[in-house]
Short mmCIF file of C-alpha atoms in Angstrom, two decimals:
data_model
loop_
_atom_site.label_atom_id
_atom_site.label_comp_id
_atom_site.label_asym_id
_atom_site.label_seq_id
_atom_site.Cartn_x
_atom_site.Cartn_y
_atom_site.Cartn_z
CA MET A 1 50.30 -131.35 64.75
CA GLU A 2 47.02 -129.42 64.93
CA GLU A 3 43.94 -131.59 64.52
CA GLN A 4 42.05 -130.78 61.34
CA ARG A 5 38.62 -129.20 61.92
CA LYS A 6 35.74 -131.50 61.12
CA GLN A 7 33.24 -130.16 58.63
CA VAL A 8 29.84 -129.21 60.05
CA ILE A 9 26.76 -131.02 58.76
CA PHE A 10 23.27 -129.71 59.50
CA SER A 11 20.07 -131.62 58.81
CA ALA A 12 16.49 -131.54 60.08
CA ILE A 13 13.30 -133.56 59.89
CA GLN A 14 9.74 -132.54 60.68
CA PRO A 15 7.97 -134.28 63.60
CA SER A 16 4.66 -134.25 61.75
CA GLY A 17 3.54 -137.77 62.60
CA THR A 18 4.65 -141.06 61.09
CA ILE A 19 8.33 -141.51 60.25
CA THR A 20 8.56 -144.05 57.45
CA LEU A 21 11.05 -146.67 56.34
CA GLY A 22 11.71 -144.29 53.42
CA ASN A 23 12.72 -141.49 55.83
CA TYR A 24 14.96 -143.92 57.67
CA LEU A 25 16.74 -145.52 54.70
CA GLY A 26 16.87 -142.28 52.73
CA ALA A 27 18.09 -139.99 55.51
CA LEU A 28 18.20 -141.13 59.14
CA LYS A 29 20.39 -144.20 58.58
CA ASN A 30 22.91 -141.92 56.87
CA TRP A 31 22.73 -139.37 59.71
CA VAL A 32 23.86 -142.08 62.11
CA ALA A 33 26.79 -143.01 59.86
CA LEU A 34 27.94 -139.38 59.58
CA GLN A 35 28.42 -138.84 63.32
CA ASP A 36 32.01 -140.11 63.55
CA GLU A 37 33.30 -138.24 60.50
CA TYR A 38 31.59 -134.84 60.89
CA ASP A 39 30.42 -132.36 63.52
CA CYS A 40 26.73 -133.12 63.19
CA ILE A 41 23.87 -130.84 64.19
CA PHE A 42 20.42 -132.40 63.88
CA SER A 43 17.06 -130.79 64.55
CA LEU A 44 13.39 -131.64 64.81
CA ALA A 45 11.95 -128.89 62.64
CA ASP A 46 8.72 -128.27 64.54
CA LEU A 47 8.46 -124.61 63.46
CA HIS A 48 8.20 -125.78 59.85
CA THR A 49 5.41 -128.18 60.79
CA ILE A 50 2.87 -125.51 61.70
CA THR A 51 2.44 -124.33 58.09
CA VAL A 52 -0.24 -127.03 58.28
CA ARG A 53 -2.75 -126.80 61.17
CA GLN A 54 -1.83 -129.07 64.09
CA ASP A 55 -3.84 -130.49 66.97
CA PRO A 56 -1.83 -129.28 70.03
CA ALA A 57 -1.92 -132.52 72.06
CA LYS A 58 -1.08 -134.65 69.02
CA PHE A 59 1.64 -132.20 67.97
CA ARG A 60 3.38 -132.48 71.37
CA LYS A 61 3.07 -136.28 71.30
CA ASN A 62 4.48 -136.49 67.75
CA ALA A 63 7.46 -134.30 68.65
CA LEU A 64 8.38 -136.35 71.72
CA GLU A 65 7.96 -139.65 69.88
CA ALA A 66 10.00 -138.41 66.92
CA TYR A 67 12.79 -137.33 69.28
CA ALA A 68 12.77 -140.74 70.99
CA LEU A 69 12.68 -142.57 67.65
CA LEU A 70 15.68 -140.70 66.28
CA LEU A 71 17.62 -141.57 69.42
CA ALA A 72 16.54 -145.18 68.92
CA CYS A 73 17.77 -145.06 65.32
CA GLY A 74 21.24 -144.16 66.60
CA ILE A 75 21.48 -140.38 66.89
CA ASP A 76 23.91 -140.03 69.80
CA PRO A 77 23.41 -136.81 71.82
CA GLN A 78 26.99 -137.16 73.11
CA LYS A 79 28.47 -137.19 69.59
CA SER A 80 26.02 -134.80 67.92
CA ILE A 81 23.93 -131.78 68.81
CA PHE A 82 20.30 -132.90 68.59
CA PHE A 83 17.66 -130.35 69.50
CA ILE A 84 14.10 -129.21 68.92
CA GLN A 85 13.97 -126.19 66.60
CA SER A 86 11.39 -124.16 68.57
CA HIS A 87 13.64 -124.36 71.67
CA VAL A 88 16.26 -122.17 69.95
CA SER A 89 14.68 -118.76 69.38
CA ALA A 90 17.48 -117.63 67.05
CA HIS A 91 15.84 -119.68 64.25
CA ALA A 92 12.72 -117.50 64.22
CA GLU A 93 14.75 -114.29 64.69
CA LEU A 94 17.17 -114.95 61.84
CA ALA A 95 14.32 -116.17 59.62
CA TRP A 96 12.71 -112.69 59.85
CA VAL A 97 16.00 -110.99 58.98
CA LEU A 98 16.55 -113.32 56.01
CA ASN A 99 12.99 -112.70 54.82
CA CYS A 100 14.20 -109.14 54.22
CA TYR A 101 17.10 -110.42 52.09
CA THR A 102 15.00 -112.86 50.05
CA GLN A 103 13.18 -111.71 46.95
CA PHE A 104 9.45 -112.29 46.50
CA GLY A 105 10.11 -113.67 43.03
CA GLU A 106 12.58 -116.23 44.42
CA LEU A 107 10.01 -117.56 46.89
CA SER A 108 7.32 -117.56 44.20
CA ARG A 109 9.41 -119.95 42.09
CA MET A 110 9.77 -122.61 44.79
CA THR A 111 8.12 -125.77 43.46
CA GLN A 112 7.40 -127.07 46.97
CA PHE A 113 5.31 -123.96 47.69
CA LYS A 114 3.31 -124.61 44.53
CA ASP A 115 2.82 -128.29 45.40
CA LYS A 116 1.82 -127.65 49.02
CA SER A 117 -0.48 -124.80 48.02
CA ALA A 118 -2.32 -127.20 45.74
CA LYS A 119 -2.61 -129.77 48.55
CA HIS A 120 -3.72 -127.23 51.18
CA ALA A 121 -5.72 -124.76 49.08
CA ASP A 122 -7.75 -123.72 52.14
CA ASN A 123 -4.62 -122.64 54.08
CA ILE A 124 -2.06 -120.96 51.81
CA ASN A 125 -0.40 -118.96 54.57
CA ALA A 126 2.59 -116.61 54.67
CA GLY A 127 4.58 -119.21 56.64
CA LEU A 128 4.24 -121.68 53.79
CA PHE A 129 5.48 -119.01 51.37
CA ALA A 130 8.42 -117.95 53.55
CA TYR A 131 9.31 -121.53 54.57
CA PRO A 132 12.60 -121.46 52.58
CA SER A 133 13.85 -118.39 54.51
CA LEU A 134 13.37 -120.29 57.77
CA MET A 135 15.17 -123.27 56.26
CA ALA A 136 18.03 -120.94 55.27
CA ALA A 137 18.18 -119.64 58.85
CA ASP A 138 18.29 -123.23 60.17
CA ILE A 139 21.38 -123.95 58.07
CA LEU A 140 23.22 -120.62 58.20
CA LEU A 141 22.98 -120.21 61.99
CA TYR A 142 25.38 -123.14 62.43
CA GLN A 143 27.84 -122.16 59.69
CA ALA A 144 27.14 -125.55 58.11
CA ASP A 145 29.59 -126.71 55.45
CA LEU A 146 27.32 -129.48 54.20
CA VAL A 147 23.59 -130.21 54.09
CA PRO A 148 22.29 -133.68 53.13
CA VAL A 149 19.55 -133.00 50.58
CA GLY A 150 17.15 -135.07 48.56
CA ALA A 151 15.90 -134.05 45.14
CA ASP A 152 12.90 -132.26 46.69
CA GLN A 153 15.12 -129.92 48.75
CA LYS A 154 17.84 -129.01 46.23
CA GLN A 155 15.99 -125.86 45.18
CA HIS A 156 15.78 -124.68 48.81
CA LEU A 157 19.52 -125.25 49.32
CA GLU A 158 20.30 -123.24 46.19
CA LEU A 159 18.20 -120.39 47.57
CA THR A 160 20.04 -120.67 50.93
CA ARG A 161 23.34 -120.29 49.08
CA ASP A 162 22.02 -117.27 47.19
CA ILE A 163 20.82 -115.60 50.42
CA ALA A 164 24.17 -116.26 52.15
CA GLU A 165 26.15 -114.87 49.22
CA ARG A 166 23.87 -111.80 48.99
CA PHE A 167 24.30 -111.03 52.71
CA ASN A 168 28.06 -111.67 52.61
CA ALA A 169 28.43 -109.32 49.63
CA ALA A 170 26.44 -106.58 51.38
CA TYR A 171 28.11 -106.76 54.82
CA SER A 172 31.38 -108.75 54.50
CA PRO A 173 31.70 -112.52 55.05
CA THR A 174 29.22 -113.60 57.72
CA PHE A 175 27.79 -116.95 56.66
CA THR A 176 29.46 -120.12 55.44
CA VAL A 177 27.98 -120.89 52.01
CA PRO A 178 26.87 -124.53 52.36
CA ASP A 179 27.22 -127.31 49.81
CA GLY A 180 24.85 -130.21 49.32
CA TYR A 181 25.97 -133.56 50.64
CA ILE A 182 25.21 -136.68 48.65
CA PRO A 183 25.58 -139.74 50.90
CA LYS A 184 27.83 -142.56 49.72
CA GLN A 185 24.96 -144.98 50.15
CA GLY A 186 21.72 -143.23 49.40
CA ALA A 187 18.34 -144.88 49.05
CA ARG A 188 15.27 -143.46 47.38
CA VAL A 189 12.52 -145.70 48.72
CA MET A 190 9.34 -145.77 46.67
CA SER A 191 5.73 -146.56 47.56
CA LEU A 192 4.98 -150.27 47.84
CA GLN A 193 1.71 -149.66 45.97
CA ASP A 194 2.91 -147.12 43.40
CA PRO A 195 6.64 -147.67 42.87
CA THR A 196 6.86 -144.62 40.59
CA SER A 197 6.16 -142.35 43.62
CA LYS A 198 8.32 -141.76 46.68
CA MET A 199 7.24 -143.58 49.86
CA SER A 200 5.25 -141.06 51.90
CA LYS A 201 3.27 -141.03 55.12
CA SER A 202 0.65 -138.95 53.29
CA ASP A 203 -0.05 -141.82 50.87
CA GLU A 204 -3.82 -142.38 50.84
CA ASN A 205 -3.16 -146.13 50.68
CA ALA A 206 -1.65 -147.18 54.04
CA ASN A 207 -0.20 -150.27 52.32
CA GLY A 208 2.09 -147.97 50.34
CA PHE A 209 4.39 -147.12 53.26
CA ILE A 210 6.06 -148.87 56.18
CA ALA A 211 5.99 -146.85 59.40
CA MET A 212 9.05 -147.31 61.61
CA LEU A 213 6.83 -148.44 64.49
CA ASP A 214 4.60 -150.81 62.47
CA SER A 215 4.28 -154.25 64.09
CA PRO A 216 6.00 -157.25 62.46
CA ASP A 217 2.62 -158.60 61.31
CA VAL A 218 1.68 -155.31 59.66
CA ILE A 219 5.09 -155.04 57.96
CA MET A 220 4.80 -158.58 56.56
CA LYS A 221 1.28 -157.95 55.25
CA LYS A 222 2.34 -154.73 53.52
CA PHE A 223 5.30 -156.38 51.81
CA LYS A 224 3.21 -159.34 50.70
CA ARG A 225 0.79 -156.87 49.05
CA ALA A 226 3.61 -154.90 47.38
CA VAL A 227 3.23 -154.26 43.66
CA THR A 228 5.67 -156.20 41.42
CA ASP A 229 5.09 -157.26 37.79
CA SER A 230 4.17 -160.29 35.66
CA ASP A 231 7.80 -161.20 34.90
CA ALA A 232 8.11 -163.41 38.02
CA CYS A 233 11.89 -162.95 37.98
CA VAL A 234 13.90 -161.17 40.67
CA ARG A 235 16.29 -158.99 38.68
CA TYR A 236 17.15 -155.31 38.65
CA ALA A 237 16.14 -153.86 35.29
CA GLU A 238 14.46 -150.92 33.61
CA GLY A 239 10.66 -151.13 33.71
CA LYS A 240 10.64 -153.30 36.84
CA ASP A 241 9.95 -150.44 39.28
CA GLY A 242 8.23 -152.53 41.97
CA VAL A 243 10.89 -155.25 42.02
CA ASN A 244 13.72 -152.69 41.82
CA ASN A 245 12.26 -150.91 44.86
CA LEU A 246 12.03 -154.11 46.90
CA MET A 247 15.57 -155.07 45.88
CA GLY A 248 16.80 -151.63 46.96
CA ILE A 249 15.15 -151.98 50.37
CA TYR A 250 16.53 -155.51 50.79
CA ALA A 251 20.03 -154.31 49.83
CA CYS A 252 19.87 -151.46 52.38
CA VAL A 253 18.87 -153.63 55.34
CA THR A 254 21.07 -156.66 54.52
CA GLY A 255 24.12 -155.04 52.91
CA LYS A 256 23.84 -157.38 49.91
CA THR A 257 24.55 -156.24 46.34
CA MET A 258 21.99 -156.45 43.55
CA ASP A 259 23.97 -159.31 41.95
CA GLU A 260 23.92 -161.25 45.23
CA ILE A 261 20.17 -160.70 45.57
CA GLU A 262 19.54 -161.89 42.00
CA ARG A 263 21.57 -165.04 42.67
CA GLU A 264 19.81 -165.66 46.00
CA PHE A 265 16.36 -165.66 44.36
CA GLU A 266 17.24 -167.27 41.05
CA GLY A 267 14.45 -169.68 40.11
CA ARG A 268 12.28 -168.54 43.04
CA GLY A 269 9.03 -166.61 42.77
CA TYR A 270 7.96 -163.22 44.08
CA GLY A 271 6.19 -164.81 47.06
CA ASP A 272 9.50 -166.03 48.50
CA PHE A 273 11.17 -162.73 47.64
CA LYS A 274 8.53 -160.52 49.30
CA THR A 275 8.59 -162.69 52.43
CA ALA A 276 12.38 -162.43 52.62
CA VAL A 277 12.30 -158.64 52.23
CA GLY A 278 9.59 -158.35 54.92
CA GLU A 279 11.49 -160.56 57.35
CA ALA A 280 14.75 -158.66 56.75
CA VAL A 281 13.01 -155.33 57.46
CA VAL A 282 11.34 -156.73 60.60
CA ASP A 283 14.74 -157.98 61.85
CA HIS A 284 16.37 -154.64 61.09
CA LEU A 285 13.69 -152.58 62.82
CA ARG A 286 13.28 -154.81 65.89
CA PRO A 287 16.19 -153.36 67.94
CA ILE A 288 15.15 -149.82 66.95
CA GLN A 289 11.59 -150.45 68.11
CA GLU A 290 12.85 -151.98 71.37
CA ARG A 291 15.07 -148.96 72.08
CA PHE A 292 12.19 -146.63 71.21
CA SER A 293 10.00 -148.34 73.83
CA GLN A 294 12.70 -147.79 76.45
CA TYR A 295 13.24 -144.13 75.57
CA ILE A 296 9.58 -143.13 75.33
CA ALA A 297 8.99 -144.64 78.78
CA ASP A 298 11.70 -142.39 80.26
CA LYS A 299 10.40 -138.84 79.78
CA ALA A 300 12.98 -137.39 82.19
CA TYR A 301 15.84 -138.73 80.06
CA LEU A 302 14.30 -137.39 76.85
CA GLU A 303 13.81 -133.98 78.44
CA SER A 304 17.42 -133.87 79.66
CA CYS A 305 18.63 -134.73 76.14
CA TYR A 306 16.58 -132.16 74.26
CA ARG A 307 17.27 -129.42 76.81
CA ASP A 308 21.01 -130.06 76.66
CA GLY A 309 20.81 -130.15 72.85
CA ALA A 310 18.99 -126.81 72.76
CA ALA A 311 21.55 -125.20 75.13
CA ARG A 312 24.46 -126.37 72.95
CA ALA A 313 22.70 -125.32 69.74
CA SER A 314 21.81 -121.91 71.20
CA ARG A 315 25.44 -121.10 72.00
CA ILE A 316 26.41 -121.51 68.34
CA ALA A 317 23.23 -119.97 66.89
CA ASN A 318 23.32 -116.88 69.10
CA ARG A 319 26.94 -116.18 68.12
CA THR A 320 25.92 -116.08 64.45
CA LEU A 321 22.78 -114.05 65.16
CA SER A 322 24.76 -111.45 67.15
CA LYS A 323 27.16 -110.98 64.22
CA VAL A 324 24.25 -110.55 61.82
CA MET A 325 22.44 -107.99 64.01
CA LYS A 326 25.65 -106.01 64.55
CA LYS A 327 26.49 -105.90 60.84
CA ILE A 328 23.01 -104.72 59.89
CA GLY A 329 23.22 -101.93 62.46
CA PHE A 330 20.78 -102.89 65.21
CA LEU A 331 21.54 -101.32 68.58
CA PRO A 332 23.00 -103.84 71.04
CA ASP A 333 20.62 -104.87 73.84
#
């Protein structure tokens, strides 16, 4: 009996500095779990990163460390294709083509463009505006069936689908039209200082986020300073944003249910609860941090992994790009 084809999942993360506990619990932990069930293609989206000015030395360091950290989190380069976006030139080439099949009005409506323009008013560049076309190229090059998306990227995925359908209608089926993938166990991790906002490395208050490479002492201090409420009762309920966030984090790293957590801390104060959450996170991150230290010390291994990943990614991407160029009518080289 013929083995059923696994669906292709594509996902990417920017190597723009600190990777947070929110990135890990919200996305990376799920990436690791997907590797046995799907054909996974993962990328460090460094081309996207330069819409904001980068210091070259720091940019290189961030990219290498992000690659090592994702390996440490459990991305397996034998099971998945894991590459650095700028090492596969087809991304930039297809992005230009798709720019010509994306309407100005569509890009103008992207809320992320509006948000980032407000944050970087001194550098509203064309790359920032055309960012969604590059994201569409990232996905469509690999004929991805599924794309894990958070709430902030749903609009970009919808545009990707529209671009794919527009091109397919004009030239015959060329691209797989991707669907969004909602993980079975998703986690939206909020700021420890403002639990109504998503945890972000750009938080002006460093106590608001846990970096994946924070030391145990720093992690414990940040959790002990986490915002809760005056209720002094560990229960999951509306209006208890700070406690709900801590319970969600604790559930993710321990596997416990909300009911089990409520029972565990019944009659105990927030001090005990915050300490327990901090210790559970420290224990969960320790093996990841240890593996990261091993990988980052072995530059030759990292280089062999990302070069092999780029070669494997290029074979797939170039096949798609060749089809696209032929259908449009470019002369073959």
